Coordinates of C-alpha atoms and ligand atoms in Angstrom, one line a residue:
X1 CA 107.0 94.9 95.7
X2 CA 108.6 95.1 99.3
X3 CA 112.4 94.2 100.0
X4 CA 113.6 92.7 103.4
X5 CA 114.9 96.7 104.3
X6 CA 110.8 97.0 103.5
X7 CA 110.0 94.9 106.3
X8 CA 112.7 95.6 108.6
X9 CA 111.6 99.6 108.6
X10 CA 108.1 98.0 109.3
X11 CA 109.4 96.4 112.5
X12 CA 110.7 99.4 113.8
X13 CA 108.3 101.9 112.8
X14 CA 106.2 99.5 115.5
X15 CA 109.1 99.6 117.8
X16 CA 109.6 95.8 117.1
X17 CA 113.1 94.6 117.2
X18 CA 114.4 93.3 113.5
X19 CA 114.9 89.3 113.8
X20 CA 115.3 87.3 110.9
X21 CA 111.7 85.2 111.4
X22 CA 109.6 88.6 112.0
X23 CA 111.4 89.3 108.6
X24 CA 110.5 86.3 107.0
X25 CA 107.0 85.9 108.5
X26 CA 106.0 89.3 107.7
X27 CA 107.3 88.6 103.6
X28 CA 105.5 85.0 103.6
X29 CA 101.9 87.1 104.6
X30 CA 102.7 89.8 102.3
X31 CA 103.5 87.5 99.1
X32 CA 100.3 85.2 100.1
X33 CA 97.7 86.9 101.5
X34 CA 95.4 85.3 104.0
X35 CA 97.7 82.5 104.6
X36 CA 97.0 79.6 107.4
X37 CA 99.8 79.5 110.1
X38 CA 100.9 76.0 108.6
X39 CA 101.8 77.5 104.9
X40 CA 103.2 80.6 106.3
X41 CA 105.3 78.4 108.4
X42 CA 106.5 75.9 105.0
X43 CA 107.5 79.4 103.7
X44 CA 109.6 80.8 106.5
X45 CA 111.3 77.2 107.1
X46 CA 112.0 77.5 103.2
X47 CA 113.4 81.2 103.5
X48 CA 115.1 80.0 107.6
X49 CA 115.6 76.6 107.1
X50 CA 115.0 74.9 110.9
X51 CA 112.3 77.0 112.9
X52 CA 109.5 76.0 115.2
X53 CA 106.1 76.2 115.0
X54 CA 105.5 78.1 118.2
X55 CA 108.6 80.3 117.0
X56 CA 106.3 81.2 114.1
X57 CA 102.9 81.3 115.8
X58 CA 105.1 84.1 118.8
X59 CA 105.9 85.6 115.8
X60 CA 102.6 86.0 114.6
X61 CA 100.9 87.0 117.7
X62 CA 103.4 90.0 118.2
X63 CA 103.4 91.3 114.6
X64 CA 99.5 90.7 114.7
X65 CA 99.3 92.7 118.1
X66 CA 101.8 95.3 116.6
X67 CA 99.3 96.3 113.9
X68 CA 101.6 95.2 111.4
X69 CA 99.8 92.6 110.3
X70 CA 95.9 91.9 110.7
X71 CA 94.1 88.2 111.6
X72 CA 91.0 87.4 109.8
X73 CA 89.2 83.6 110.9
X74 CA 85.8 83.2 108.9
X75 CA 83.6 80.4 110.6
X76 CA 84.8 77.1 109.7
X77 CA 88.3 78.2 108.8
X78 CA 91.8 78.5 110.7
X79 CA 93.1 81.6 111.4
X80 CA 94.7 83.4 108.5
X81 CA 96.9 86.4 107.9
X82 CA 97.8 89.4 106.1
X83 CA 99.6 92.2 105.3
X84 CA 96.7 94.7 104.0
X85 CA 96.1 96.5 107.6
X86 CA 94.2 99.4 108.6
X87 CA 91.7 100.1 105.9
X88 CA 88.9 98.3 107.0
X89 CA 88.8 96.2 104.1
X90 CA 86.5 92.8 103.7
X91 CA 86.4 89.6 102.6
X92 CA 84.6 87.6 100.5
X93 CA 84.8 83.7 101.0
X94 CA 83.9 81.1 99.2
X95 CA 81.2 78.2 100.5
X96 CA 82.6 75.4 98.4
X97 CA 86.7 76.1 97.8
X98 CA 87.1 78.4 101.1
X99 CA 89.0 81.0 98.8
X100 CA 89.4 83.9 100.3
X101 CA 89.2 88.0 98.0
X102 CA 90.2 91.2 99.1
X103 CA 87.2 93.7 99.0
X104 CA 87.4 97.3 100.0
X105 CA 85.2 98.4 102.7
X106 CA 82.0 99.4 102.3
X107 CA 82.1 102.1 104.3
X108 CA 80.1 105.4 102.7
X109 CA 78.2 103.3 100.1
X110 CA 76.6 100.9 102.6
X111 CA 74.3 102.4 104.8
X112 CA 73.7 98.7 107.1
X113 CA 78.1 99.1 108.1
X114 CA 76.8 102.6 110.0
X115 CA 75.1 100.9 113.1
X116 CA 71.4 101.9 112.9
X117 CA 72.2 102.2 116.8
X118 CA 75.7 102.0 118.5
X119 CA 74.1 101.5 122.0
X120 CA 76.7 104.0 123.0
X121 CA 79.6 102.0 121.7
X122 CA 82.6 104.1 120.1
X123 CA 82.8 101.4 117.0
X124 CA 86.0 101.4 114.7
X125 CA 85.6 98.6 112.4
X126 CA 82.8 96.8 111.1
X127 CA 83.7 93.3 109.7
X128 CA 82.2 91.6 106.9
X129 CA 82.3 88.3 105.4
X130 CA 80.8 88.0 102.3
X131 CA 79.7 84.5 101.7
X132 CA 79.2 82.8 98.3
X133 CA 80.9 80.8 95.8
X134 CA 83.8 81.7 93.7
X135 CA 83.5 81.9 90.2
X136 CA 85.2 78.9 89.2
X137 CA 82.7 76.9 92.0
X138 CA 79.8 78.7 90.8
X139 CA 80.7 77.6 87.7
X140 CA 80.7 74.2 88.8
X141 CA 77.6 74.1 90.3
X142 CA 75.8 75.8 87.4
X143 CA 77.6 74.9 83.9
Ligands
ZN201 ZN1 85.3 78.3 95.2
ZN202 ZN1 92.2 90.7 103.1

């Protein structure tokens, strides 16, 4: 569980000044992962009352560019957002619903994320999107 003094070390740790949106956008991502720039903006303006949606999306941007928060955009889907940064991890997606599941990276167990040849590339992340339906689709489709 992080507090606002959670997020406001995180701003400066990344030499980013403390402002109440940062604060609020970087608790909206962290409460919902993988969030659209829409619902993270319903949040904030429930947290902030009045703010903009280019106040929000500046916000974004920085904190994305920061490393403080990580931007994920599987085909077919706005971008989305979250807190989990730095570990490389992956996603798995949903065909029918578009959810959207944490998995850890692969790394070490899957031989294909080592490039059989780099072509002289210095390569730090390999990303993967799983693609498939959810339980509760697959479900659906195959009672
Ligand atoms: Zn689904
Ligand atoms: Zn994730």
């Amino acid at each position: 569980m992080s507090t606002t003094s959670d997020y406001e070390r995180m701003l400066r740790s990344a030499a980013l000044r403390v402002t109440a949106p940062r604060v609020a956008v970087l608790a909206a991502v962290h409460d919902h992962p993988h969030s659209d720039t829409d619902s993270i903006l319903g949040r904030v303006r429930q947290t902030l009352g009045a703010v903009s949606h280019q106040a929000v999306y500046d916000v974004l941007r920085a904190l994305t560019a920061a490393g403080l928060i990580r931007r994920i955009q599987p085909m077919g889907s706005v971008a989305r957002y979250e807190t989990r940064v730095g570990d490389n991890h992956h996603h798995l997606v949903c065909r029918s619903c578009a959810a959207i599941v944490d998995v850890d990276c692969s790394v070490g167990a899957a031989p294909c994320l080592t490039a059989s040849n780099d072509n002289g590339f210095v390569l730090d992340e390999a990303e993967v999107i799983y693609w498939g339906l959810c339980p509760e689709c697959a479900q659906q489709t195959h009672p």
